Amino acid sequence: MNKNFLTLICALITICSFAHTADEKVGAMMNDGKWFELREFYESKPDSVHPFIDVFGKAMLAHFFNQPEKSVEYCSSLLNDPQIDLANVASVGMLMCSDISKLGDNEQAAQTLEAIDTSIKPYYQHLDSTIIAAIKTDIAKYKALSSYKVNELKPFDSNISIPFRLIAIGADSLKQEAVNIDGHINGHTCQMTFDTGAGVNVISDSLAKALGLDIVDIDLPAVGIGMQSAKLAVVKDLTIGDLTIYNVPFYVMTLLSGNAEADLYMRHFQIVVGRNIMETVKYLTIDFQNKAIVVMKESDIPITAKSNLCLGGSGIYKLLCHTFDGIPMVLNPDTGDASFGVLYNNMASVIGKSRSLQLASKKMRMAGAGGVLESQYYDVINMPLSIGDVSATIPQMPLLTSEEPNNSEYDGRIGLASFMLFKSVSFDLSRMIMHAKK
């Protein structure tokens, strides 16, 4: 599913001007969201980075590589540093509070962000209004969640196997599929879509009403093909197979756009579970051979495997993988996209250096939350995709000729059809690894 559910946990980072080239490199990588490159820079053990920039870089790496405890520690240090400027007080404060929330203390997250908001209020005129609005939204969200023990996982003693079905979606002629699982919301039987590309759990507003969910009257921004507003509900009991999680937040939003073509696709996504569930259980495998999602007590990924996942600014995953001649790509691994996926236009110059790009005779139409997007595209034929040391060949991959909005951090995304070229795909969200088997 082409969507990034945006909680806006951080804004563009503005780096103080230090003369040293290493500082400029670190600042540029942070501003561009190039977290894999920044990690590689730090692994080279640089000794010439200004102390303030050094802590800033480490804070960003801790957050985006899902180490919330370290992120809170580094962000706190930054906020107490006299060199930090006003814009960074706001963005670093929001990022730190998102990690305090992730650690389960929403009351503390709300109180901390309120204190930060109070401290910068006299200087509102110097801040972008979108940052101020985002702070207010986050405070309201943390306050609403503070009365719950959010994402409380019921203990389990052995691996849990959750059967899934591949259901046909969209137009019959396209033969596209989605991963559907059976579950219960507050005791009501429901069908859900398992979507690794969803930054938050989502339920349609009509279904939330039918299930009697309590909806919090706050507006949360949600970005897909377009921008729309969502509400918040907390599901007291989410059960999927033998897996039970208590007090699970869901974004409540209108998923149908009124566009007949888009809604033919979107009507299958009335309940979506994604990153929120994945990070709660930490270790899981999508077994395509046996059609099961296996939630594990411990990771089954080799200890030698290197981290290839991080978070993007919008809270969805970024996967470092490779294609022709070892060209690196940063893609969103998105099982909610029924196709092989798509490459964004910034990859045209890179792939075009070694491969002839054939312009397709028709335009590509992409459906998602908010409507449809139409774009001309190139056909990239028999594109290799390497995840770690395991490779597959994607028969046909579209490469857009124009920019897709809201995706500047990514080179594209890989969809369910590409996932299914592998026997299984595993996630270890403690070490931030996605591992494929053939």
CSV table of C-alpha atoms in Angstrom, one decimal:
chain,number,residue,atom,x,y,z
A,1,MET,CA,0.0,0.0,0.0
A,2,ASN,CA,1.5,3.3,-1.0
A,3,LYS,CA,1.3,5.3,2.2
A,4,ASN,CA,3.4,6.8,4.9
A,5,PHE,CA,1.4,7.4,8.1
A,6,LEU,CA,3.1,10.4,9.3
A,7,THR,CA,3.4,11.2,13.0
A,8,LEU,CA,6.0,13.9,12.3
A,9,ILE,CA,8.4,13.0,15.1
A,10,CYS,CA,11.1,15.2,13.8
A,11,ALA,CA,11.6,18.1,11.4
A,12,LEU,CA,14.5,18.8,9.2
A,13,ILE,CA,17.6,19.1,11.3
A,14,THR,CA,19.4,22.4,11.1
A,15,ILE,CA,23.1,22.0,12.0
A,16,CYS,CA,25.1,24.8,13.5
A,17,SER,CA,27.9,26.0,11.3
A,18,PHE,CA,31.2,24.5,12.1
A,19,ALA,CA,34.1,24.9,9.8
A,20,HIS,CA,35.4,21.3,9.7
A,21,THR,CA,34.6,19.2,6.7
A,22,ALA,CA,33.7,16.2,8.8
A,23,ASP,CA,31.1,18.3,10.6
A,24,GLU,CA,29.7,19.4,7.2
A,25,LYS,CA,29.5,15.8,6.1
A,26,VAL,CA,27.7,14.7,9.2
A,27,GLY,CA,25.3,17.6,9.0
A,28,ALA,CA,24.5,16.9,5.3
A,29,MET,CA,23.8,13.2,6.0
A,30,MET,CA,21.5,14.1,8.8
A,31,ASN,CA,19.6,16.7,6.8
A,32,ASP,CA,19.1,14.2,3.9
A,33,GLY,CA,18.1,11.3,6.2
A,34,LYS,CA,21.0,9.2,5.0
A,35,TRP,CA,21.2,7.0,8.1
A,36,PHE,CA,23.1,4.1,6.6
A,37,GLU,CA,25.8,6.4,5.3
A,38,LEU,CA,26.0,8.2,8.6
A,39,ARG,CA,26.4,4.8,10.4
A,40,GLU,CA,29.1,3.8,8.0
A,41,PHE,CA,30.9,7.2,8.7
A,42,TYR,CA,30.8,6.6,12.5
A,43,GLU,CA,32.0,3.0,12.0
A,44,SER,CA,35.1,4.4,10.4
A,45,LYS,CA,35.9,5.9,13.9
A,46,PRO,CA,36.2,9.6,13.0
A,47,ASP,CA,38.2,11.7,15.4
A,48,SER,CA,37.6,15.1,14.0
A,49,VAL,CA,33.9,15.7,14.6
A,50,HIS,CA,32.9,18.6,16.8
A,51,PRO,CA,31.6,17.2,20.1
A,52,PHE,CA,28.1,18.8,19.6
A,53,ILE,CA,27.8,17.4,16.1
A,54,ASP,CA,29.1,14.1,17.3
A,55,VAL,CA,26.3,13.8,20.0
A,56,PHE,CA,23.8,15.0,17.4
A,57,GLY,CA,24.8,12.3,15.0
A,58,LYS,CA,24.7,9.6,17.6
A,59,ALA,CA,21.3,10.7,18.8
A,60,MET,CA,19.9,10.4,15.3
A,61,LEU,CA,21.5,6.9,14.8
A,62,ALA,CA,20.1,5.7,18.1
A,63,HIS,CA,16.6,6.9,17.2
A,64,PHE,CA,16.5,5.7,13.6
A,65,PHE,CA,18.1,2.4,14.3
A,66,ASN,CA,15.5,1.7,17.0
A,67,GLN,CA,17.5,2.2,20.2
A,68,PRO,CA,15.1,4.4,22.1
A,69,GLU,CA,17.0,4.3,25.5
A,70,LYS,CA,20.2,5.6,23.9
A,71,SER,CA,18.2,8.1,21.8
A,72,VAL,CA,16.7,9.6,25.0
A,73,GLU,CA,20.1,9.8,26.6
A,74,TYR,CA,21.7,11.6,23.7
A,75,CYS,CA,18.7,13.9,23.0
A,76,SER,CA,18.7,14.9,26.6
A,77,SER,CA,22.3,15.9,26.4
A,78,LEU,CA,21.7,17.9,23.3
A,79,LEU,CA,18.8,19.8,24.9
A,80,ASN,CA,21.1,20.8,27.7
A,81,ASP,CA,23.8,22.0,25.4
A,82,PRO,CA,24.0,25.8,25.0
A,83,GLN,CA,25.0,25.4,21.3
A,84,ILE,CA,21.6,24.0,20.3
A,85,ASP,CA,19.4,26.4,18.3
A,86,LEU,CA,15.7,27.0,18.6
A,87,ALA,CA,14.6,24.8,15.7
A,88,ASN,CA,16.6,21.9,17.0
A,89,VAL,CA,15.2,22.3,20.5
A,90,ALA,CA,11.8,21.7,18.9
A,91,SER,CA,12.7,18.8,16.6
A,92,VAL,CA,15.1,17.1,19.0
A,93,GLY,CA,12.5,17.4,21.8
A,94,MET,CA,9.8,15.9,19.7
A,95,LEU,CA,12.1,13.0,18.6
A,96,MET,CA,13.1,12.4,22.3
A,97,CYS,CA,9.5,12.3,23.4
A,98,SER,CA,8.6,9.9,20.7
A,99,ASP,CA,11.2,7.5,22.1
A,100,ILE,CA,10.0,8.1,25.7
A,101,SER,CA,6.6,7.1,24.4
A,102,LYS,CA,8.0,4.0,22.7
A,103,LEU,CA,9.5,3.0,26.0
A,104,GLY,CA,6.0,3.0,27.4
A,105,ASP,CA,5.9,6.2,29.5
A,106,ASN,CA,3.4,8.4,27.6
A,107,GLU,CA,2.8,10.5,30.7
A,108,GLN,CA,6.4,11.5,30.9
A,109,ALA,CA,6.5,12.1,27.1
A,110,ALA,CA,3.5,14.5,27.4
A,111,GLN,CA,5.0,16.3,30.4
A,112,THR,CA,8.4,16.7,28.8
A,113,LEU,CA,7.1,17.9,25.5
A,114,GLU,CA,4.8,20.4,27.3
A,115,ALA,CA,7.8,21.8,29.2
A,116,ILE,CA,9.7,22.1,25.9
A,117,ASP,CA,6.7,23.8,24.3
A,118,THR,CA,6.5,26.3,27.2
A,119,SER,CA,10.2,27.1,26.9
A,120,ILE,CA,9.9,27.9,23.2
A,121,LYS,CA,6.5,29.6,23.2
A,122,PRO,CA,8.0,33.2,23.5
A,123,TYR,CA,9.9,32.4,20.2
A,124,TYR,CA,7.0,30.9,18.2
A,125,GLN,CA,7.4,33.6,15.6
A,126,HIS,CA,10.8,32.2,14.6
A,127,LEU,CA,9.5,28.6,14.1
A,128,ASP,CA,7.6,27.0,11.2
A,129,SER,CA,3.9,26.8,12.1
A,130,THR,CA,3.9,23.1,11.1
A,131,ILE,CA,6.4,22.3,13.9
A,132,ILE,CA,4.3,24.1,16.4
A,133,ALA,CA,1.2,22.3,15.3
A,134,ALA,CA,3.0,18.9,15.4
A,135,ILE,CA,4.2,19.6,19.0
A,136,LYS,CA,0.6,20.3,20.0
A,137,THR,CA,-0.6,17.2,18.3
A,138,ASP,CA,2.0,15.0,19.9
A,139,ILE,CA,1.2,16.4,23.4
A,140,ALA,CA,-2.5,15.6,22.9
A,141,LYS,CA,-1.7,12.1,21.6
A,142,TYR,CA,0.7,11.3,24.6
A,143,LYS,CA,-1.9,12.6,27.1
A,144,ALA,CA,-4.6,10.4,25.5
A,145,LEU,CA,-2.3,7.3,25.7
A,146,SER,CA,-1.0,8.0,29.2
A,147,SER,CA,-3.9,6.2,30.9
A,148,TYR,CA,-3.1,3.0,29.1
A,149,LYS,CA,-0.2,0.5,29.3
A,150,VAL,CA,0.2,0.7,25.6
A,151,ASN,CA,1.1,-2.4,23.5
A,152,GLU,CA,1.3,-4.8,26.5
A,153,LEU,CA,2.3,-8.2,25.1
A,154,LYS,CA,0.7,-11.2,26.7
A,155,PRO,CA,3.7,-13.6,27.5
A,156,PHE,CA,4.1,-16.7,25.4
A,157,ASP,CA,6.3,-19.7,25.9
A,158,SER,CA,6.9,-20.9,22.3
A,159,ASN,CA,6.8,-19.7,18.8
A,160,ILE,CA,3.3,-18.6,17.5
A,161,SER,CA,2.3,-19.6,14.0
A,162,ILE,CA,-0.4,-17.3,12.5
A,163,PRO,CA,-1.9,-18.7,9.3
A,164,PHE,CA,-2.5,-16.1,6.5
A,165,ARG,CA,-4.3,-16.1,3.2
A,166,LEU,CA,-3.4,-14.4,0.0
A,167,ILE,CA,-6.6,-12.7,-1.1
A,168,ALA,CA,-7.2,-11.1,-4.5
A,169,ILE,CA,-7.5,-7.3,-4.5
A,170,GLY,CA,-8.1,-4.6,-7.1
A,171,ALA,CA,-9.2,-5.3,-10.6
A,172,ASP,CA,-9.5,-9.0,-11.5
A,173,SER,CA,-7.2,-8.5,-14.5
A,174,LEU,CA,-4.2,-7.4,-12.4
A,175,LYS,CA,-4.1,-10.6,-10.2
A,176,GLN,CA,-2.8,-8.7,-7.2
A,177,GLU,CA,-2.9,-10.1,-3.7
A,178,ALA,CA,-2.7,-9.0,0.0
A,179,VAL,CA,-1.7,-10.8,3.2
A,180,ASN,CA,-4.9,-11.3,5.3
A,181,ILE,CA,-5.0,-12.7,8.8
A,182,ASP,CA,-7.9,-13.5,11.1
A,183,GLY,CA,-8.1,-11.8,14.5
A,184,HIS,CA,-10.3,-10.4,17.2
A,185,ILE,CA,-10.7,-6.8,18.3
A,186,ASN,CA,-12.3,-6.5,21.7
A,187,GLY,CA,-13.8,-9.9,21.1
A,188,HIS,CA,-15.2,-9.2,17.7
A,189,THR,CA,-13.9,-11.4,14.8
A,190,CYS,CA,-12.2,-9.4,12.1
A,191,GLN,CA,-10.1,-9.8,9.0
A,192,MET,CA,-6.9,-7.8,9.0
A,193,THR,CA,-4.2,-6.9,6.4
A,194,PHE,CA,-0.6,-7.5,7.5
A,195,ASP,CA,1.3,-4.6,6.0
A,196,THR,CA,5.0,-4.0,6.7
A,197,GLY,CA,4.7,-0.6,5.0
A,198,ALA,CA,2.2,0.8,7.5
A,199,GLY,CA,3.9,3.1,10.0
A,200,VAL,CA,0.9,2.7,12.4
A,201,ASN,CA,-2.1,0.4,12.8
A,202,VAL,CA,-5.2,1.7,10.9
A,203,ILE,CA,-8.9,1.0,11.0
A,204,SER,CA,-11.6,2.5,8.9
A,205,ASP,CA,-13.8,5.0,10.6
A,206,SER,CA,-17.0,3.0,9.6
A,207,LEU,CA,-15.6,-0.2,11.1
A,208,ALA,CA,-14.3,1.5,14.2
A,209,LYS,CA,-17.9,2.8,14.8
A,210,ALA,CA,-19.4,-0.6,14.1
A,211,LEU,CA,-17.0,-2.2,16.7
A,212,GLY,CA,-17.9,0.4,19.3
A,213,LEU,CA,-14.3,1.7,19.7
A,214,ASP,CA,-13.8,4.8,21.9
A,215,ILE,CA,-12.3,7.4,19.6
A,216,VAL,CA,-10.2,10.3,20.9
A,217,ASP,CA,-11.1,13.6,19.4
A,218,ILE,CA,-7.7,14.7,18.3
A,219,ASP,CA,-6.5,15.3,14.7
A,220,LEU,CA,-3.5,13.2,13.6
A,221,PRO,CA,-1.9,13.9,10.2
A,222,ALA,CA,-1.7,10.9,7.8
A,223,VAL,CA,0.1,10.9,4.6
A,224,GLY,CA,-0.5,8.6,1.7
A,225,ILE,CA,-1.0,9.6,-1.9
A,226,GLY,CA,-2.4,12.7,-0.3
A,227,MET,CA,-2.7,14.2,3.1
A,228,GLN,CA,-5.7,13.6,5.4
A,229,SER,CA,-6.6,13.7,9.1
A,230,ALA,CA,-7.0,10.7,11.4
A,231,LYS,CA,-8.4,10.2,14.9
A,232,LEU,CA,-7.0,7.9,17.6
A,233,ALA,CA,-8.6,4.8,19.2
A,234,VAL,CA,-7.1,2.3,21.6
A,235,VAL,CA,-8.1,-1.4,21.2
A,236,LYS,CA,-8.2,-2.9,24.6
A,237,ASP,CA,-7.6,-6.5,23.3
A,238,LEU,CA,-6.1,-7.4,20.0
A,239,THR,CA,-5.8,-11.1,19.4
A,240,ILE,CA,-4.3,-12.7,16.3
A,241,GLY,CA,-4.0,-16.5,16.5
A,242,ASP,CA,-2.4,-17.2,19.8
A,243,LEU,CA,-0.9,-13.7,20.0
A,244,THR,CA,-2.6,-11.2,22.3
A,245,ILE,CA,-1.6,-7.6,22.7
A,246,TYR,CA,-3.4,-5.2,25.1
A,247,ASN,CA,-4.1,-1.5,24.6
A,248,VAL,CA,-3.1,-1.2,21.0
A,249,PRO,CA,-3.3,2.3,19.3
A,250,PHE,CA,-5.1,2.5,16.0
A,251,TYR,CA,-5.4,5.5,13.6
A,252,VAL,CA,-9.1,5.9,12.7
A,253,MET,CA,-9.5,7.3,9.2
A,254,THR,CA,-11.5,7.3,6.0
A,255,LEU,CA,-9.8,4.9,3.7
A,256,LEU,CA,-12.2,5.2,0.7
A,257,SER,CA,-11.5,8.2,-1.5
A,258,GLY,CA,-14.5,8.3,-3.8
A,259,ASN,CA,-12.2,7.4,-6.7
A,260,ALA,CA,-13.6,4.2,-8.1
A,261,GLU,CA,-10.3,2.8,-9.2
A,262,ALA,CA,-8.5,3.5,-6.0
A,263,ASP,CA,-11.4,2.2,-3.9
A,264,LEU,CA,-11.5,-1.1,-5.7
A,265,TYR,CA,-8.1,-1.5,-4.1
A,266,MET,CA,-8.5,0.3,-0.8
A,267,ARG,CA,-11.7,-1.5,0.2
A,268,HIS,CA,-9.6,-4.5,1.2
A,269,PHE,CA,-7.6,-2.5,3.7
A,270,GLN,CA,-10.3,-1.8,6.4
A,271,ILE,CA,-8.0,-3.0,9.3
A,272,VAL,CA,-4.2,-2.8,8.8
A,273,VAL,CA,-1.6,-3.9,11.3
A,274,GLY,CA,2.0,-3.0,10.7
A,275,ARG,CA,5.2,-1.6,12.3
A,276,ASN,CA,3.5,-1.1,15.7
A,277,ILE,CA,2.8,-4.8,16.0
A,278,MET,CA,6.1,-5.9,14.5
A,279,GLU,CA,8.2,-3.8,17.0
A,280,THR,CA,6.0,-5.1,19.9
A,281,VAL,CA,6.8,-8.7,19.1
A,282,LYS,CA,10.4,-7.9,17.9
A,283,TYR,CA,11.0,-11.2,16.0
A,284,LEU,CA,8.9,-12.6,13.2
A,285,THR,CA,9.1,-14.5,10.0
A,286,ILE,CA,6.8,-14.3,7.0
A,287,ASP,CA,6.9,-17.9,5.7
A,288,PHE,CA,5.5,-17.8,2.1
A,289,GLN,CA,6.0,-21.5,1.6
A,290,ASN,CA,3.7,-22.5,4.5
A,291,LYS,CA,1.6,-19.3,4.4
A,292,ALA,CA,2.2,-18.4,8.0
A,293,ILE,CA,3.5,-15.4,10.0
A,294,VAL,CA,5.7,-16.9,12.8
A,295,VAL,CA,6.2,-14.8,15.9
A,296,MET,CA,9.3,-16.0,17.7
A,297,LYS,CA,10.7,-15.9,21.2
A,298,GLU,CA,14.2,-15.3,19.9
A,299,SER,CA,15.6,-14.2,16.6
A,300,ASP,CA,16.4,-16.9,14.0
A,301,ILE,CA,18.6,-14.6,11.9
A,302,PRO,CA,22.3,-15.5,12.0
A,303,ILE,CA,24.4,-13.6,14.5
A,304,THR,CA,26.8,-12.6,11.6
A,305,ALA,CA,24.0,-10.7,9.7
A,306,LYS,CA,24.5,-7.0,9.6
A,307,SER,CA,21.7,-4.5,10.3
A,308,ASN,CA,20.1,-3.4,7.0
A,309,LEU,CA,16.9,-1.7,8.4
A,310,CYS,CA,16.3,1.7,9.9
A,311,LEU,CA,13.3,4.0,10.3
A,312,GLY,CA,12.5,6.8,8.0
A,313,GLY,CA,11.4,10.3,9.1
A,314,SER,CA,7.8,9.2,8.6
A,315,GLY,CA,8.2,6.1,10.8
A,316,ILE,CA,8.2,3.5,8.1
A,317,TYR,CA,11.1,1.1,7.4
A,318,LYS,CA,14.1,1.8,5.1
A,319,LEU,CA,15.8,-1.3,3.8
A,320,LEU,CA,19.4,-1.2,2.5
A,321,CYS,CA,19.6,-3.6,-0.5
A,322,HIS,CA,21.4,-3.8,-3.8
A,323,THR,CA,20.7,-4.2,-7.5
A,324,PHE,CA,22.6,-4.2,-10.8
A,325,ASP,CA,26.4,-4.2,-10.3
A,326,GLY,CA,26.0,-3.9,-6.6
A,327,ILE,CA,24.2,-0.5,-6.8
A,328,PRO,CA,22.9,0.2,-3.3
A,329,MET,CA,19.2,1.2,-2.9
A,330,VAL,CA,17.2,2.3,0.1
A,331,LEU,CA,13.6,0.9,-0.3
A,332,ASN,CA,10.5,0.7,1.8
A,333,PRO,CA,9.7,-3.0,2.3
A,334,ASP,CA,5.9,-2.9,1.8
A,335,THR,CA,3.8,-6.0,1.8
A,336,GLY,CA,0.8,-3.8,1.5
A,337,ASP,CA,1.9,-3.0,-2.1
A,338,ALA,CA,0.5,-5.9,-4.0
A,339,SER,CA,2.9,-5.4,-7.0
A,340,PHE,CA,6.6,-6.0,-7.3
A,341,GLY,CA,7.0,-2.4,-6.2
A,342,VAL,CA,8.3,0.7,-7.8
A,343,LEU,CA,11.6,2.7,-8.1
A,344,TYR,CA,11.5,6.5,-7.8
A,345,ASN,CA,12.8,8.8,-10.5
A,346,ASN,CA,16.2,9.5,-8.7
A,347,MET,CA,17.2,6.0,-9.6
A,348,ALA,CA,16.9,6.7,-13.4
A,349,SER,CA,20.3,8.4,-13.6
A,350,VAL,CA,22.0,5.6,-11.6
A,351,ILE,CA,20.5,2.6,-13.4
A,352,GLY,CA,20.6,4.4,-16.7
A,353,LYS,CA,24.4,4.5,-16.6
A,354,SER,CA,24.7,0.7,-17.1
A,355,ARG,CA,21.2,-0.3,-18.4
A,356,SER,CA,19.1,0.9,-21.3
A,357,LEU,CA,15.8,2.2,-20.0
A,358,GLN,CA,12.7,1.5,-22.1
A,359,LEU,CA,9.8,4.0,-21.7
A,360,ALA,CA,6.6,2.1,-21.1
A,361,SER,CA,3.7,2.8,-23.6
A,362,LYS,CA,1.2,3.4,-20.8
A,363,LYS,CA,1.1,5.3,-17.5
A,364,MET,CA,1.2,3.8,-14.1
A,365,ARG,CA,-1.6,4.4,-11.7
A,366,MET,CA,-0.9,3.9,-8.0
A,367,ALA,CA,-3.7,3.7,-5.4
A,368,GLY,CA,-3.3,4.6,-1.7
A,369,ALA,CA,-4.8,6.5,1.2
A,370,GLY,CA,-6.0,9.8,-0.4
A,371,GLY,CA,-6.6,8.7,-4.0
A,372,VAL,CA,-4.5,7.8,-7.0
A,373,LEU,CA,-1.3,9.0,-8.6
A,374,GLU,CA,-0.5,8.7,-12.3
A,375,SER,CA,3.0,8.7,-13.7
A,376,GLN,CA,4.9,7.7,-16.8
A,377,TYR,CA,7.5,5.1,-16.2
A,378,TYR,CA,10.4,3.0,-17.5
A,379,ASP,CA,10.3,-0.7,-17.6
A,380,VAL,CA,13.4,-2.2,-15.8
A,381,ILE,CA,13.5,-5.8,-16.9
A,382,ASN,CA,15.0,-8.7,-14.8
A,383,MET,CA,16.2,-6.5,-12.0
A,384,PRO,CA,18.4,-8.3,-9.4
A,385,LEU,CA,17.5,-7.6,-5.8
A,386,SER,CA,19.9,-8.6,-3.1
A,387,ILE,CA,18.8,-8.6,0.6
A,388,GLY,CA,21.9,-9.4,2.6
A,389,ASP,CA,23.6,-12.2,0.8
A,390,VAL,CA,20.4,-13.6,-0.8
A,391,SER,CA,19.3,-12.6,-4.3
A,392,ALA,CA,16.3,-12.9,-6.5
A,393,THR,CA,15.3,-11.5,-9.9
A,394,ILE,CA,12.3,-9.2,-10.3
A,395,PRO,CA,10.9,-9.8,-13.8
A,396,GLN,CA,9.6,-6.3,-14.3
A,397,MET,CA,10.1,-3.2,-12.1
A,398,PRO,CA,8.6,0.2,-13.0
A,399,LEU,CA,10.9,3.3,-12.6
A,400,LEU,CA,8.9,6.6,-12.4
A,401,THR,CA,9.9,9.4,-14.7
A,402,SER,CA,8.6,12.0,-12.3
A,403,GLU,CA,8.8,12.6,-8.5
A,404,GLU,CA,6.4,10.8,-6.2
A,405,PRO,CA,5.4,13.1,-3.3
A,406,ASN,CA,6.5,12.4,0.3
A,407,ASN,CA,9.2,9.9,-0.6
A,408,SER,CA,12.4,12.0,-0.8
A,409,GLU,CA,14.2,9.7,1.7
A,410,TYR,CA,13.7,6.5,-0.4
A,411,ASP,CA,14.8,5.1,-3.8
A,412,GLY,CA,11.5,3.2,-4.1
A,413,ARG,CA,9.7,0.4,-2.4
A,414,ILE,CA,9.4,-3.4,-2.8
A,415,GLY,CA,6.0,-4.9,-2.8
A,416,LEU,CA,4.5,-8.3,-1.9
A,417,ALA,CA,5.2,-9.8,-5.3
A,418,SER,CA,8.9,-9.2,-4.7
A,419,PHE,CA,8.7,-10.6,-1.2
A,420,MET,CA,7.2,-13.8,-2.6
A,421,LEU,CA,10.2,-14.4,-4.8
A,422,PHE,CA,11.8,-15.6,-1.5
A,423,LYS,CA,10.9,-18.7,0.6
A,424,SER,CA,10.6,-16.5,3.7
A,425,VAL,CA,11.5,-13.1,5.0
A,426,SER,CA,12.5,-12.6,8.7
A,427,PHE,CA,12.6,-9.5,10.8
A,428,ASP,CA,14.8,-8.9,13.9
A,429,LEU,CA,13.7,-5.5,15.2
A,430,SER,CA,16.1,-5.5,18.1
A,431,ARG,CA,19.1,-5.6,15.7
A,432,MET,CA,17.1,-3.9,12.8
A,433,ILE,CA,17.7,-6.7,10.3
A,434,MET,CA,15.6,-8.0,7.5
A,435,HIS,CA,16.8,-11.4,6.3
A,436,ALA,CA,15.6,-13.4,3.3
A,437,LYS,CA,15.8,-17.1,2.5
A,438,LYS,CA,15.5,-18.7,-0.9
